mmCIF file of C-alpha atoms and ligand atoms in Angstrom:
data_model
loop_
_atom_site.group_PDB
_atom_site.id
_atom_site.type_symbol
_atom_site.label_atom_id
_atom_site.label_comp_id
_atom_site.label_asym_id
_atom_site.label_seq_id
_atom_site.Cartn_x
_atom_site.Cartn_y
_atom_site.Cartn_z
ATOM 1 C CA MET A 764 114.040 121.145 150.665
ATOM 2 C CA LEU A 765 110.120 120.128 149.638
ATOM 3 C CA LEU A 766 107.960 119.230 152.461
ATOM 4 C CA ASN A 767 105.281 117.400 150.320
ATOM 5 C CA ASP A 768 108.106 115.415 148.656
ATOM 6 C CA LEU A 769 108.111 113.045 151.582
ATOM 7 C CA PRO A 770 105.725 110.655 153.712
ATOM 8 C CA ALA A 771 105.697 111.880 157.347
ATOM 9 C CA ARG A 772 107.943 109.265 158.535
ATOM 10 C CA GLU A 773 110.009 109.511 156.084
ATOM 11 C CA LEU A 774 110.161 113.548 156.794
ATOM 12 C CA ALA A 775 110.596 112.758 160.344
ATOM 13 C CA VAL A 776 114.472 110.906 159.248
ATOM 14 C CA ALA A 777 115.231 113.755 157.133
ATOM 15 C CA LEU A 778 114.377 116.373 159.873
ATOM 16 C CA THR A 779 116.356 114.254 162.462
ATOM 17 C CA GLY A 780 118.364 116.716 164.534
ATOM 18 C CA VAL A 781 116.207 119.659 163.448
ATOM 19 C CA VAL A 782 112.922 119.038 164.482
ATOM 20 C CA PRO A 783 111.421 116.850 167.349
ATOM 21 C CA GLU A 784 109.384 114.221 165.662
ATOM 22 C CA GLU A 785 106.088 114.602 167.172
ATOM 23 C CA VAL A 786 106.249 118.380 165.834
ATOM 24 C CA THR A 787 107.601 117.024 162.414
ATOM 25 C CA ARG A 788 104.048 115.207 162.020
ATOM 26 C CA ARG A 789 102.387 118.574 162.976
ATOM 27 C CA LEU A 790 104.858 120.410 159.970
ATOM 28 C CA PHE A 791 103.471 117.478 158.050
ATOM 29 C CA ALA A 792 99.521 118.036 158.245
ATOM 30 C CA ARG A 793 100.196 122.112 158.187
ATOM 31 C CA VAL A 794 101.873 121.426 154.869
ATOM 32 C CA HIS A 795 98.697 119.159 152.897
ATOM 33 C CA ASP A 796 96.301 121.081 154.602
ATOM 34 C CA ARG A 797 93.510 122.479 152.389
ATOM 35 C CA GLY A 798 94.772 125.636 150.945
ATOM 36 C CA ALA A 799 98.311 126.047 152.603
ATOM 37 C CA PRO A 800 100.572 128.394 150.608
ATOM 38 C CA PRO A 801 104.044 126.896 149.552
ATOM 39 C CA GLU A 802 105.680 128.909 152.020
ATOM 40 C CA VAL A 803 104.513 126.826 154.855
ATOM 41 C CA ASP A 804 103.544 129.140 157.683
ATOM 42 C CA LEU A 805 105.778 127.926 160.519
ATOM 43 C CA ALA A 806 104.509 130.262 163.069
ATOM 44 C CA ALA A 807 101.757 128.114 163.188
ATOM 45 C CA VAL A 808 103.364 124.932 164.017
ATOM 46 C CA ARG A 809 102.650 124.369 167.222
ATOM 47 C CA GLY A 810 105.680 123.228 169.095
ATOM 48 C CA LEU A 811 108.080 124.575 166.415
ATOM 49 C CA SER A 812 111.137 126.206 168.290
ATOM 50 C CA LYS A 813 112.853 129.193 166.892
ATOM 51 C CA VAL A 814 116.083 126.956 166.415
ATOM 52 C CA ALA A 815 113.896 124.853 164.424
ATOM 53 C CA THR A 816 112.036 127.366 162.536
ATOM 54 C CA ALA A 817 115.638 128.785 161.520
ATOM 55 C CA ALA A 818 116.884 125.731 160.598
ATOM 56 C CA LEU A 819 114.014 124.840 158.675
ATOM 57 C CA ARG A 820 114.151 128.499 156.320
ATOM 58 C CA LYS A 821 117.930 127.579 155.738
ATOM 59 C CA LEU A 822 117.019 124.684 154.400
ATOM 60 C CA GLY A 823 114.562 126.560 152.222
ATOM 61 C CA ALA A 824 111.851 124.405 153.678
ATOM 62 C CA ARG A 825 108.748 125.096 151.266
ATOM 63 C CA ALA A 826 105.800 123.077 149.699
ATOM 64 C CA GLY A 827 106.456 122.082 145.707
ATOM 65 C CA ARG A 828 103.623 123.563 143.497
ATOM 66 C CA LEU A 829 102.298 122.876 140.107
ATOM 67 C CA GLU A 830 100.576 125.210 138.172
ATOM 68 C CA VAL A 831 97.187 124.868 136.239
ATOM 69 C CA ILE A 832 97.313 125.918 133.112
ATOM 70 C CA ALA A 833 93.853 124.592 132.000
ATOM 71 C CA ARG A 834 90.485 123.241 133.126
ATOM 72 C CA HIS A 835 87.905 121.635 130.769
ATOM 73 C CA ARG A 836 84.675 120.705 132.149
ATOM 74 C CA SER A 837 82.599 118.008 130.303
ATOM 75 C CA LYS A 838 78.934 119.095 129.739
ATOM 76 C CA VAL A 839 78.026 115.335 129.110
ATOM 77 C CA ASP A 840 78.908 114.004 132.491
ATOM 78 C CA GLY A 841 80.807 116.868 134.398
ATOM 79 C CA PHE A 842 84.679 115.009 134.664
ATOM 80 C CA VAL A 843 87.433 118.042 134.439
ATOM 81 C CA LYS A 844 90.530 117.396 132.847
ATOM 82 C CA TYR A 845 93.036 119.294 134.486
ATOM 83 C CA LEU A 846 96.356 120.512 132.676
ATOM 84 C CA PHE A 847 99.261 121.350 134.899
ATOM 85 C CA ARG A 848 102.937 122.236 133.939
ATOM 86 C CA LEU A 849 105.897 121.528 135.256
ATOM 87 C CA SER A 850 108.511 123.952 136.109
ATOM 88 C CA ASP A 851 110.855 122.360 132.804
ATOM 89 C CA GLY A 852 107.564 123.086 130.952
ATOM 90 C CA GLN A 853 106.454 119.677 130.395
ATOM 91 C CA VAL A 854 102.821 119.028 131.011
ATOM 92 C CA VAL A 855 101.029 116.500 132.944
ATOM 93 C CA GLU A 856 96.910 115.715 133.078
ATOM 94 C CA ALA A 857 94.557 114.915 135.845
ATOM 95 C CA VAL A 858 91.111 114.358 135.512
ATOM 96 C CA ALA A 859 88.440 114.531 138.622
ATOM 97 C CA ILE A 860 85.402 112.049 138.361
ATOM 98 C CA PRO A 861 82.143 113.335 140.338
ATOM 99 C CA LEU A 862 80.244 110.937 141.564
ATOM 100 C CA PRO A 863 77.344 110.956 140.895
ATOM 101 C CA ALA A 864 78.001 112.106 137.489
ATOM 102 C CA GLY A 865 76.128 113.561 135.172
ATOM 103 C CA PRO A 866 75.333 116.863 133.131
ATOM 104 C CA ASP A 867 73.310 118.402 136.130
ATOM 105 C CA SER A 868 73.802 116.096 138.799
ATOM 106 C CA VAL A 869 75.344 117.941 142.133
ATOM 107 C CA PRO A 870 78.277 115.886 143.316
ATOM 108 C CA GLU A 871 78.883 114.268 146.646
ATOM 109 C CA LYS A 872 83.098 113.710 146.029
ATOM 110 C CA TYR A 873 85.240 113.184 143.657
ATOM 111 C CA THR A 874 87.728 110.259 142.540
ATOM 112 C CA LEU A 875 91.082 111.629 141.150
ATOM 113 C CA CYS A 876 92.608 109.972 137.501
ATOM 114 C CA ILE A 877 96.361 110.991 138.268
ATOM 115 C CA SER A 878 99.725 110.739 136.256
ATOM 116 C CA SER A 879 103.008 109.138 137.156
ATOM 117 C CA GLN A 880 105.271 110.420 134.426
ATOM 118 C CA VAL A 881 105.556 112.417 131.450
ATOM 119 C CA GLY A 882 104.345 109.895 128.512
ATOM 120 C CA CYS A 883 104.648 106.814 128.828
ATOM 121 C CA ALA A 884 107.525 104.310 127.441
ATOM 122 C CA LEU A 885 105.030 101.062 127.219
ATOM 123 C CA ALA A 886 103.259 102.279 123.732
ATOM 124 C CA CYS A 887 99.986 100.695 124.021
ATOM 125 C CA ALA A 888 98.186 100.780 120.982
ATOM 126 C CA PHE A 889 94.974 102.692 121.942
ATOM 127 C CA CYS A 890 96.453 104.891 124.421
ATOM 128 C CA ALA A 891 97.099 108.243 123.411
ATOM 129 C CA THR A 892 99.578 108.680 126.284
ATOM 130 C CA GLY A 893 101.727 106.082 124.742
ATOM 131 C CA ARG A 894 102.186 107.642 121.322
ATOM 132 C CA LEU A 895 104.071 110.753 123.107
ATOM 133 C CA GLY A 896 107.048 108.317 124.073
ATOM 134 C CA PHE A 897 108.443 108.646 127.525
ATOM 135 C CA SER A 898 110.050 112.103 128.777
ATOM 136 C CA ARG A 899 110.339 111.409 132.192
ATOM 137 C CA HIS A 900 109.261 110.124 135.665
ATOM 138 C CA LEU A 901 107.425 112.681 138.288
ATOM 139 C CA GLU A 902 108.825 113.508 141.429
ATOM 140 C CA THR A 903 106.768 112.692 144.304
ATOM 141 C CA TRP A 904 105.786 116.037 145.094
ATOM 142 C CA GLU A 905 104.611 116.602 141.109
ATOM 143 C CA ILE A 906 102.251 113.335 141.957
ATOM 144 C CA VAL A 907 101.246 114.774 145.175
ATOM 145 C CA ASP A 908 100.436 118.281 144.197
ATOM 146 C CA GLN A 909 98.335 117.216 141.536
ATOM 147 C CA VAL A 910 95.672 116.187 144.489
ATOM 148 C CA ALA A 911 96.256 118.905 146.184
ATOM 149 C CA ARG A 912 95.752 121.603 143.330
ATOM 150 C CA ILE A 913 92.241 119.946 142.235
ATOM 151 C CA ARG A 914 91.185 118.950 145.913
ATOM 152 C CA ASP A 915 91.995 123.413 147.213
ATOM 153 C CA GLU A 916 89.225 123.638 144.165
ATOM 154 C CA LEU A 917 86.453 121.260 144.956
ATOM 155 C CA ASP A 918 83.654 121.971 147.556
ATOM 156 C CA VAL A 919 83.226 118.504 148.127
ATOM 157 C CA PRO A 920 85.840 115.921 149.382
ATOM 158 C CA VAL A 921 88.247 113.540 147.402
ATOM 159 C CA ARG A 922 87.377 110.375 148.539
ATOM 160 C CA GLY A 923 89.052 108.122 145.967
ATOM 161 C CA LEU A 924 92.324 108.189 143.547
ATOM 162 C CA VAL A 925 93.009 106.519 140.535
ATOM 163 C CA PHE A 926 96.985 105.902 139.255
ATOM 164 C CA MET A 927 95.544 105.282 135.547
ATOM 165 C CA GLY A 928 96.561 108.697 134.069
ATOM 166 C CA MET A 929 99.647 109.558 131.898
ATOM 167 C CA GLY A 930 102.357 106.795 132.587
ATOM 168 C CA GLU A 931 103.112 103.213 133.975
ATOM 169 C CA PRO A 932 103.143 103.610 138.125
ATOM 170 C CA PHE A 933 105.288 100.505 138.270
ATOM 171 C CA LEU A 934 108.347 102.170 136.513
ATOM 172 C CA ASN A 935 108.138 104.890 138.939
ATOM 173 C CA TYR A 936 107.509 102.546 141.846
ATOM 174 C CA ASP A 937 109.049 104.522 144.634
ATOM 175 C CA ALA A 938 107.805 108.081 144.013
ATOM 176 C CA VAL A 939 104.443 106.476 143.755
ATOM 177 C CA LEU A 940 104.522 104.393 147.112
ATOM 178 C CA ARG A 941 105.379 107.390 148.672
ATOM 179 C CA ALA A 942 102.886 109.559 147.463
ATOM 180 C CA ALA A 943 100.311 107.081 147.863
ATOM 181 C CA ARG A 944 101.373 106.350 151.496
ATOM 182 C CA ILE A 945 101.058 110.411 152.068
ATOM 183 C CA PHE A 946 97.621 110.438 150.422
ATOM 184 C CA CYS A 947 96.274 107.808 152.885
ATOM 185 C CA ASP A 948 97.875 109.361 156.040
ATOM 186 C CA PRO A 949 95.195 110.863 158.216
ATOM 187 C CA ALA A 950 97.710 114.078 158.384
ATOM 188 C CA GLY A 951 97.617 114.203 154.946
ATOM 189 C CA PHE A 952 94.821 113.912 152.738
ATOM 190 C CA ALA A 953 93.143 110.695 154.770
ATOM 191 C CA ILE A 954 91.760 109.054 151.774
ATOM 192 C CA GLY A 955 91.468 105.610 152.605
ATOM 193 C CA ALA A 956 93.661 103.066 151.396
ATOM 194 C CA LYS A 957 91.222 100.662 149.714
ATOM 195 C CA ALA A 958 89.890 104.081 147.792
ATOM 196 C CA ILE A 959 93.502 104.430 145.875
ATOM 197 C CA THR A 960 93.752 101.921 143.035
ATOM 198 C CA ILE A 961 97.391 101.472 141.208
ATOM 199 C CA SER A 962 97.185 100.141 137.929
ATOM 200 C CA THR A 963 99.732 98.626 136.139
ATOM 201 C CA ALA A 964 100.326 97.510 132.409
ATOM 202 C CA GLY A 965 102.040 94.340 133.527
ATOM 203 C CA ILE A 966 105.327 94.976 135.145
ATOM 204 C CA VAL A 967 105.636 91.800 136.455
ATOM 205 C CA PRO A 968 108.485 91.717 139.218
ATOM 206 C CA ALA A 969 107.073 95.199 140.393
ATOM 207 C CA ILE A 970 103.725 93.724 141.275
ATOM 208 C CA ARG A 971 105.762 90.681 142.738
ATOM 209 C CA ARG A 972 107.490 93.446 144.834
ATOM 210 C CA TYR A 973 104.190 95.092 145.530
ATOM 211 C CA THR A 974 102.635 91.979 146.861
ATOM 212 C CA SER A 975 105.643 90.959 148.715
ATOM 213 C CA GLU A 976 105.742 94.525 150.687
ATOM 214 C CA GLY A 977 102.061 93.900 151.472
ATOM 215 C CA HIS A 978 100.682 97.303 150.628
ATOM 216 C CA LYS A 979 96.431 98.280 151.421
ATOM 217 C CA PHE A 980 96.138 99.954 148.239
ATOM 218 C CA ARG A 981 94.191 98.341 145.668
ATOM 219 C CA LEU A 982 96.037 96.917 143.018
ATOM 220 C CA ALA A 983 94.750 96.567 139.175
ATOM 221 C CA ILE A 984 96.290 94.991 136.019
ATOM 222 C CA SER A 985 95.390 96.179 132.416
ATOM 223 C CA LEU A 986 94.803 92.488 130.512
ATOM 224 C CA THR A 987 93.130 93.532 127.254
ATOM 225 C CA SER A 988 93.600 90.395 125.734
ATOM 226 C CA ALA A 989 94.323 86.802 126.728
ATOM 227 C CA ILE A 990 95.863 85.743 123.843
ATOM 228 C CA GLU A 991 99.613 86.294 123.702
ATOM 229 C CA GLU A 992 99.570 87.499 120.217
ATOM 230 C CA LYS A 993 96.887 89.609 120.264
ATOM 231 C CA ARG A 994 98.553 91.250 123.446
ATOM 232 C CA ARG A 995 101.510 91.653 122.050
ATOM 233 C CA ARG A 996 100.059 93.619 119.128
ATOM 234 C CA LEU A 997 97.848 96.081 121.790
ATOM 235 C CA MET A 998 100.074 95.969 124.796
ATOM 236 C CA PRO A 999 103.758 95.610 123.611
ATOM 237 C CA ILE A 1000 104.767 94.998 127.357
ATOM 238 C CA GLU A 1001 103.590 91.727 126.709
ATOM 239 C CA ARG A 1002 106.879 90.810 125.151
ATOM 240 C CA LYS A 1003 108.884 91.719 127.927
ATOM 241 C CA TYR A 1004 106.680 89.986 130.809
ATOM 242 C CA PRO A 1005 104.575 87.257 128.636
ATOM 243 C CA LEU A 1006 100.622 86.375 129.566
ATOM 244 C CA ASP A 1007 101.468 83.248 131.788
ATOM 245 C CA GLU A 1008 103.931 85.258 134.126
ATOM 246 C CA LEU A 1009 101.532 88.504 134.340
ATOM 247 C CA LEU A 1010 98.550 85.977 135.467
ATOM 248 C CA ASP A 1011 100.936 83.767 137.834
ATOM 249 C CA ALA A 1012 101.835 87.063 139.603
ATOM 250 C CA ALA A 1013 98.099 88.141 139.480
ATOM 251 C CA ARG A 1014 97.335 84.996 141.002
ATOM 252 C CA ALA A 1015 99.951 85.526 143.619
ATOM 253 C CA HIS A 1016 98.897 88.565 144.588
ATOM 254 C CA SER A 1017 95.005 87.386 144.913
ATOM 255 C CA LEU A 1018 96.030 84.237 147.043
ATOM 256 C CA ALA A 1019 98.249 86.901 149.204
ATOM 257 C CA THR A 1020 95.468 89.394 149.614
ATOM 258 C CA ARG A 1021 92.696 87.022 149.856
ATOM 259 C CA ASP A 1022 90.713 89.683 147.475
ATOM 260 C CA ARG A 1023 89.975 89.057 143.474
ATOM 261 C CA ILE A 1024 92.305 90.595 141.346
ATOM 262 C CA MET A 1025 91.299 93.465 139.577
ATOM 263 C CA LEU A 1026 91.757 93.148 135.585
ATOM 264 C CA GLU A 1027 91.103 96.039 133.743
ATOM 265 C CA TYR A 1028 90.102 94.886 129.882
ATOM 266 C CA VAL A 1029 90.165 97.573 127.047
ATOM 267 C CA ALA A 1030 86.886 96.507 125.114
ATOM 268 C CA ILE A 1031 87.539 97.115 121.168
ATOM 269 C CA SER A 1032 85.498 96.304 118.498
ATOM 270 C CA GLY A 1033 85.957 93.726 116.185
ATOM 271 C CA GLU A 1034 89.480 93.215 118.026
ATOM 272 C CA ASN A 1035 89.031 91.567 121.272
ATOM 273 C CA VAL A 1036 85.296 91.110 122.051
ATOM 274 C CA GLY A 1037 84.576 87.865 120.335
ATOM 275 C CA ALA A 1038 83.987 84.257 120.721
ATOM 276 C CA LYS A 1039 87.632 83.287 120.777
ATOM 277 C CA ASP A 1040 88.397 86.155 123.037
ATOM 278 C CA ALA A 1041 85.937 85.080 125.660
ATOM 279 C CA ALA A 1042 87.052 81.434 125.328
ATOM 280 C CA ALA A 1043 90.986 82.469 125.943
ATOM 281 C CA LEU A 1044 89.782 84.714 129.051
ATOM 282 C CA ILE A 1045 87.864 81.341 130.201
ATOM 283 C CA GLU A 1046 90.434 79.060 129.770
ATOM 284 C CA ARG A 1047 93.552 81.626 130.848
ATOM 285 C CA LEU A 1048 91.453 82.806 134.279
ATOM 286 C CA ALA A 1049 90.567 79.516 135.668
ATOM 287 C CA GLY A 1050 90.739 78.549 139.206
ATOM 288 C CA MET A 1051 91.502 82.713 139.944
ATOM 289 C CA ARG A 1052 89.428 84.955 141.984
ATOM 290 C CA VAL A 1053 89.028 87.895 139.508
ATOM 291 C CA ARG A 1054 86.819 91.102 138.914
ATOM 292 C CA LEU A 1055 86.999 91.927 134.996
ATOM 293 C CA ASN A 1056 86.747 95.651 134.380
ATOM 294 C CA LEU A 1057 85.548 96.128 130.716
ATOM 295 C CA ILE A 1058 86.098 99.832 129.743
ATOM 296 C CA ASP A 1059 85.187 100.999 126.291
ATOM 297 C CA VAL A 1060 88.005 101.927 124.406
ATOM 298 C CA ASN A 1061 88.525 105.679 123.407
ATOM 299 C CA ASP A 1062 90.919 106.473 120.154
ATOM 300 C CA ALA A 1063 90.532 109.936 119.164
ATOM 301 C CA THR A 1064 92.643 108.929 116.310
ATOM 302 C CA GLY A 1065 89.808 106.532 114.886
ATOM 303 C CA ARG A 1066 91.827 103.687 114.671
ATOM 304 C CA PHE A 1067 90.119 101.651 117.529
ATOM 305 C CA ALA A 1068 86.104 102.175 117.946
ATOM 306 C CA PRO A 1069 84.674 101.322 121.147
ATOM 307 C CA PRO A 1070 82.302 97.923 120.902
ATOM 308 C CA THR A 1071 78.269 98.514 119.965
ATOM 309 C CA GLU A 1072 75.760 97.525 122.761
ATOM 310 C CA ALA A 1073 74.823 94.152 121.010
ATOM 311 C CA GLU A 1074 78.729 93.380 120.755
ATOM 312 C CA LEU A 1075 79.566 94.019 124.387
ATOM 313 C CA ALA A 1076 75.936 92.012 125.510
ATOM 314 C CA HIS A 1077 77.156 88.901 123.571
ATOM 315 C CA PHE A 1078 80.386 89.097 124.840
ATOM 316 C CA ARG A 1079 79.226 89.170 128.600
ATOM 317 C CA ASP A 1080 77.013 86.113 127.545
ATOM 318 C CA LEU A 1081 80.146 84.589 126.780
ATOM 319 C CA LEU A 1082 81.777 85.072 129.681
ATOM 320 C CA ALA A 1083 79.331 84.115 131.544
ATOM 321 C CA PRO A 1084 80.987 80.435 132.289
ATOM 322 C CA LEU A 1085 83.925 82.636 133.909
ATOM 323 C CA GLY A 1086 81.639 82.936 137.116
ATOM 324 C CA GLN A 1087 83.187 86.047 138.120
ATOM 325 C CA PRO A 1088 81.710 89.494 138.272
ATOM 326 C CA ILE A 1089 82.186 91.588 135.105
ATOM 327 C CA VAL A 1090 81.917 94.980 135.524
ATOM 328 C CA ARG A 1091 81.091 97.944 132.728
ATOM 329 C CA ARG A 1092 83.155 100.567 133.841
ATOM 330 C CA TYR A 1093 82.203 104.049 132.465
ATOM 331 C CA SER A 1094 84.981 106.193 131.365
ATOM 332 C CA GLY A 1095 83.641 109.534 130.860
ATOM 333 C CA GLY A 1096 84.893 113.139 130.044
ATOM 334 C CA ARG A 1097 85.335 112.021 126.241
ATOM 335 C CA GLU A 1098 84.428 115.130 124.665
ATOM 336 C CA VAL A 1099 87.118 116.936 126.557
ATOM 337 C CA HIS A 1100 89.747 113.989 125.641
ATOM 338 C CA GLY A 1101 89.821 113.109 129.614
ATOM 339 C CA ALA A 1102 88.761 109.500 129.233
ATOM 340 C CA CYS A 1103 90.776 106.776 130.095
ATOM 341 C CA GLY A 1104 93.604 106.145 127.139
ATOM 342 C CA MET A 1105 93.098 110.109 125.902
ATOM 343 C CA LEU A 1106 95.710 112.100 128.291
ATOM 344 C CA ALA A 1107 98.064 113.466 125.726
ATOM 345 C CA GLY A 1108 99.047 116.719 127.394
ATOM 346 C CA THR A 1109 97.027 118.653 125.156
ATOM 347 C CA SER A 1110 94.639 121.899 125.680
ATOM 348 C CA LEU A 1111 91.035 122.404 124.107
ATOM 349 C CA PRO A 1112 89.782 125.702 124.875
ATOM 350 C CA ILE A 1113 89.381 126.859 128.380
ATOM 351 C CA VAL A 1114 86.051 126.332 130.143
ATOM 352 C CA ALA A 1115 86.085 128.216 133.103
HETATM 353 S S1 SF4 B 1418 97.734 102.562 128.716
HETATM 354 FE FE1 SF4 B 1418 98.921 103.135 130.344
HETATM 355 S S2 SF4 B 1418 101.150 101.820 130.199
HETATM 356 FE FE2 SF4 B 1418 99.705 101.670 128.344
HETATM 357 S S3 SF4 B 1418 101.205 103.735 127.223
HETATM 358 FE FE3 SF4 B 1418 99.120 104.476 127.838
HETATM 359 S S4 SF4 B 1418 99.743 105.635 130.014
HETATM 360 FE FE4 SF4 B 1418 101.349 103.872 129.283
#
């Protein structure tokens, strides 16, 4: 039994009749302690009886662990890409983002970008993970342990998480939400729910489910074009869940949370940053409270190029009538292939 696979309440239910509920909470805290070994120190869990200890041993109770096989640190901005090997030999990646970022800055905290699947079925045209195809979902503990492995190596805290690594989080909904609950639990990783962002390419039924369940985590939706035909080309998920339905679900989420909906826009030179693109955004987002994040495309194949400064400035000017916050989001770690859209489970020469 893997003790880091369940949030505290579900762990208590799973151990009903084995460990009293109040002791389960202490066991949960011990499992997620900084530096905790996979063989949990049951003797250190206050109130755990000998009978319960023996029962847990019989269940094979331990924490699942990932193997860190490489770390690549960017000399430009200090981003660190981690590669993990899973027990079936597959590889996933996560990226540690220092804040503040920079070649010589001393980070005060980190945000981690983590993966939810091995590969991805959604095949966004600009994304290296999408070119891999889909292999499998990650288990909850495989998501949780990406954060634990990195946290244990850092000397400043992890204060934020983004589910923007490999995979579409809403196609692995239950495992992702379980992991998010472990992350925000004060006895788990104590990361504020508002500092955890789940990003979807637009799985409309899951967005609606997420809204109806009333989670406190932040939701981001990858839009990338407000022109259907163009979005279909860049993000094939548009064929299954068209823009109208997606924006309806986004609007409903914004109304339910009384908050702006975060829309990600992968900006591509000569592709989606022109006058027609801005006009479509203004028309389709009318009346919605949004925050539009512009992210330069990162395409190692060279098929798509990021917009020039002049192109992007012009696009932002064209979007002024939208009257909503527009933020250019820095996507670092490019030269270690750790930037948005570049995670492909590949290794570079290892930098310790
Ligand atoms: S951008 Fe996200 S949803 Fe699209 S292919 Fe890449 S990992 Fe999948």
